[in-house]
C-alpha positions in Angstrom: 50.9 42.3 78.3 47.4 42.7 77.5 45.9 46.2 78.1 42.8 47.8 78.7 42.2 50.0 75.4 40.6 53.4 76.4 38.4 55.5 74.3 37.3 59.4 74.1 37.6 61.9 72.1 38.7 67.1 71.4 37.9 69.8 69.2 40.7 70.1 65.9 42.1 73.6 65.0 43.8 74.9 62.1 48.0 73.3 62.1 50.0 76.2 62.7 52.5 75.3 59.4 54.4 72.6 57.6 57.4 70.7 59.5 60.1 70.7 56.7 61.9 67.6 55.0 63.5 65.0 57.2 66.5 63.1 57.4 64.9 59.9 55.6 67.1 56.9 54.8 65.7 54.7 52.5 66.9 52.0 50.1 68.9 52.8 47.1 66.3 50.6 44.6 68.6 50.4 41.8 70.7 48.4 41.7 68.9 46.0 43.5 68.4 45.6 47.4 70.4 42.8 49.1 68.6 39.6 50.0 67.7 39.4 53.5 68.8 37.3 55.6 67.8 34.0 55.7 66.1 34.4 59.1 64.3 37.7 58.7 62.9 36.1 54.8 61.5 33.4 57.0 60.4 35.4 59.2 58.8 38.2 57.0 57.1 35.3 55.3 55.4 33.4 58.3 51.6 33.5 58.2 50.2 35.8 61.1 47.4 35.2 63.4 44.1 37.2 62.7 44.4 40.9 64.0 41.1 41.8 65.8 38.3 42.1 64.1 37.2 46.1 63.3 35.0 48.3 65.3 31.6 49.0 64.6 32.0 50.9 61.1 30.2 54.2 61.2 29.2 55.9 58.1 32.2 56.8 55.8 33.3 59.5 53.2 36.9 58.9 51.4 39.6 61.5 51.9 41.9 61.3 48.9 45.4 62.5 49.1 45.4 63.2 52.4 48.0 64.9 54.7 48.2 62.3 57.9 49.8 64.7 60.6 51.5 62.1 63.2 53.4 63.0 66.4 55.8 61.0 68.5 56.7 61.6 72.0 58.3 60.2 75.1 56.3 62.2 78.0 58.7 60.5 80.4 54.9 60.6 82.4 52.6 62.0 80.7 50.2 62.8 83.8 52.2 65.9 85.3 52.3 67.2 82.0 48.7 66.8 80.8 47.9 70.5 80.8 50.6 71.5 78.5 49.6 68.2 76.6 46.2 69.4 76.0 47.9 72.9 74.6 50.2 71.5 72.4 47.4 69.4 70.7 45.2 72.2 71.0 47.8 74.4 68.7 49.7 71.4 66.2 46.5 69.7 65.7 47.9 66.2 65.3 45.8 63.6 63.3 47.2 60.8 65.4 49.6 60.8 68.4 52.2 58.2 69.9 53.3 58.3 73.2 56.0 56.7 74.9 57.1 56.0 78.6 53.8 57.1 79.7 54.3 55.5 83.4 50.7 55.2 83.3 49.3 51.8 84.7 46.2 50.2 85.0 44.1 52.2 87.1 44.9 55.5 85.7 42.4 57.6 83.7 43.6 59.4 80.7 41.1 61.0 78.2 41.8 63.6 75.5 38.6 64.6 73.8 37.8 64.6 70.4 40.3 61.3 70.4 40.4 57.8 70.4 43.2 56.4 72.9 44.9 52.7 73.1 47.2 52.4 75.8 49.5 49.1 76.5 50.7 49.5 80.2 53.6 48.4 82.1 52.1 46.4 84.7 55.4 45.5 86.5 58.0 47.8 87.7 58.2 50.9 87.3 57.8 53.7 84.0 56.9 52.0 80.5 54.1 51.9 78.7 52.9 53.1 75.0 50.0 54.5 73.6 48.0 55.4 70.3 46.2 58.8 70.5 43.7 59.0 66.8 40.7 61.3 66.0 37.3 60.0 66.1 37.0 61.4 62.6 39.2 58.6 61.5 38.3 54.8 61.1 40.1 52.7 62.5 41.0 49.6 64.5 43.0 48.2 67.5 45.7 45.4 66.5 46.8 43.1 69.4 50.8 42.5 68.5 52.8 40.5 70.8 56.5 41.3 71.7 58.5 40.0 74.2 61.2 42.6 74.1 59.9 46.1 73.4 56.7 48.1 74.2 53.8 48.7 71.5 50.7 49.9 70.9 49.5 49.4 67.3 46.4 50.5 65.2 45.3 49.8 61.6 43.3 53.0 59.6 41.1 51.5 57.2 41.9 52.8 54.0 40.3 51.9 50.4 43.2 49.5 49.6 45.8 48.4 52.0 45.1 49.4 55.1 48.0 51.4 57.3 49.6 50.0 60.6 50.7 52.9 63.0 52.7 51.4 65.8 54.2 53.3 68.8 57.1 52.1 70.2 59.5 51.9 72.8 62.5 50.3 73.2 64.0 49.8 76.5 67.6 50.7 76.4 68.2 47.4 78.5 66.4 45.5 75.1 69.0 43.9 72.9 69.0 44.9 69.1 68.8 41.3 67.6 65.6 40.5 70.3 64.6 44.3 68.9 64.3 43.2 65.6 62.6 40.1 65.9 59.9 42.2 67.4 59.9 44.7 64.5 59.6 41.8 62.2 56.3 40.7 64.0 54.7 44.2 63.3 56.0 44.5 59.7 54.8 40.7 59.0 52.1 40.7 56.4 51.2 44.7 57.0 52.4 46.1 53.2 51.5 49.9 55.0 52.9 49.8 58.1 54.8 53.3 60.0 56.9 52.6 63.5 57.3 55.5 65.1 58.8 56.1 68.8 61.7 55.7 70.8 64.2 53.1 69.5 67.3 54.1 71.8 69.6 53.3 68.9 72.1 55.7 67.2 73.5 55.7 64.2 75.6 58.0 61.9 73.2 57.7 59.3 70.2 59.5 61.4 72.3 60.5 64.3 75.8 63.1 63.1 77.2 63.0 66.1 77.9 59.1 66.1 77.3 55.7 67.0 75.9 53.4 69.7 75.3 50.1 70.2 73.1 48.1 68.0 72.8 51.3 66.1 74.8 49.6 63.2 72.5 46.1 63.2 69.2 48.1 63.1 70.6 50.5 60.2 71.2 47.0 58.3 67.8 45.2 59.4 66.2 48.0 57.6 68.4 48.7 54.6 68.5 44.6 53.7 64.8 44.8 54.5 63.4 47.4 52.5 62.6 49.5 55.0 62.5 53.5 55.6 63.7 55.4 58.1 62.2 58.6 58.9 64.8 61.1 60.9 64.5 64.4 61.9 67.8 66.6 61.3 67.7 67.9 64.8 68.0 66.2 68.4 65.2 64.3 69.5 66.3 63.7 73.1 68.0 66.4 75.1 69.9 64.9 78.4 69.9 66.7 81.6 73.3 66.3 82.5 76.1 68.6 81.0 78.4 65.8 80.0 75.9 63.9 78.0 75.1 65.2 74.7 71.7 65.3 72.6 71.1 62.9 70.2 68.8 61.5 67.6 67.2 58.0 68.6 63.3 59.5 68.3 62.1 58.5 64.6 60.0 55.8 62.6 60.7 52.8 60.4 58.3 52.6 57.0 57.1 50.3 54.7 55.0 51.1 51.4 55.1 54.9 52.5 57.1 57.5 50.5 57.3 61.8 50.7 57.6 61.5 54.5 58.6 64.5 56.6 59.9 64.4 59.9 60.8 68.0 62.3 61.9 67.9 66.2 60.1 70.4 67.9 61.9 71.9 71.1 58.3 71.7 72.9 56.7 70.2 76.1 58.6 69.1 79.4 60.8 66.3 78.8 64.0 65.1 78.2 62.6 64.5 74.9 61.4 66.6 72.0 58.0 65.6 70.7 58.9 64.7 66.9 56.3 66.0 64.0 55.9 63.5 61.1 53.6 64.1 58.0 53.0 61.5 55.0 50.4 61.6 52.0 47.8 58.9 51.8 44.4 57.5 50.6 42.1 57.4 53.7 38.5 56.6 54.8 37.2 59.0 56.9 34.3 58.5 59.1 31.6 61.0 59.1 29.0 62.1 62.7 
């Protein structure tokens, strides 16, 4: 599923205010973590192959401390809604934005200005598809991550030690957990920075209150044996249009090497799911006009 990577860029104003603390489950480091298991140490160890080499760098001043503003959002098509899109960016003023089930394919134009975009599109069957929305101002590189059971699009911001995966991610309710795993141990191999954000279709007690689903319970251990963080917001991230169905939480991101992450669902923008607002603390290299 290799995808055309499309580029362009939209004028930043000020962030209207400061989403508050999220649900955020991380490991308890003392006592110790458990040990993995046996298949995901293996598999967190295995050497990778060589992401893609970076851009052309452009001149660079270092932004220390930084508040990374990150947003997350299954459009369920993101066409018929560009308008209010625009709007919404145009008001939050998001540093980088993750899309989900974008429907887009192929031959579709999609520009945002003022931004960077990398789309991954279904190119069978219908809906699908991720993409990575970043501002020029940041520097940055495509990563070209293969899964076989769940959509992605993944970046790397070149910062002045580690540099920081974002990933976007969708997985499709039809995707089994353990397949869904293997995939998320592909993006977290060898990437000490790395934040998943996106649609994982997955519910558990622990980010969702109002219960469990299936797989929920194997993804909740993946991370906790792992190391990992999840990133929740307290309030539902996907709103279902039938009465009998009721809202959940299955919109947040999975961390590694990250702390003092917030995450807010913000009852915005036409779709069945709320676009969630995410901000972190980092090191960054900024690139300058």
């Amino acid at each position: 599923m290799l995808n055309k990577l499309r580029k362009n860029s939209s004028p930043p104003e000020k962030p209207n205010s400061t989403p508050p603390k999220p649900t955020s489950i991380a490991p308890n480091l003392s006592p110790p973590l458990l040990a993995p298991p046996q298949a995901y140490s293996k598999a967190l160890t295995d050497s990778l192959p060589k992401n893609n080499p970076p851009l052309a760098k452009p001149p660079q001043t270092h932004l220390n401390n930084t508040p990374l503003r990150l947003i997350s959002w299954n459009s369920n098509s993101i066409l018929p809604k560009k308008e209010e899109f625009l709007h919404f960016i145009e008001i939050n003023n998001p540093d980088i934005i993750a899309l989900q089930e974008t429907f887009l394919k192929p031959g579709h134009t999609f520009n945002v200005a003022n931004y960077s975009i990398y789309r991954n599109d279904r190119t069978s069957g219908a809906g699908g598809g991720t993409a990575i929305l970043i501002k020029n101002s940041i520097r940055h590189h495509p990563i070209d991550i293969v899964t076989h059971n769940s959509e992605q699009t993944a970046i790397s911001i070149e910062g002045t030690t580690h540099h920081l995966t974002i990933c976007s991610f969708y997985k499709p309710p039809s995707a089994s957990t353990p397949a869904t795993i293997n995939d998320l141990l592909k993006i977290f191999r060898n990437r000490p920075r790395c934040f998943i954000l996106g649609d994982f279709n997955l519910k558990h007690r622990s980010w969702n209150p109002d219960g469990n689903g299936r797989g929920g319970a194997q993804l909740f251990n993946f991370t906790r044996n792992c190391g990992f963080c999840i990133s929740a917001p307290t309030e539902p991230t996907r709103i279902p249009h039938h009465h009998n169905a009721r809202p959940s939480i299955i919109d947040f991101a999975i961390s590694s090497g990250l702390s003092n992450i917030t995450a807010k669902s913000m009852f915005d923008l036409s779709s069945d799911h709320n676009p969630v607002f995410f901000t972190f603390t980092l090191t960054l290299t900024s690139a300058t006009p």
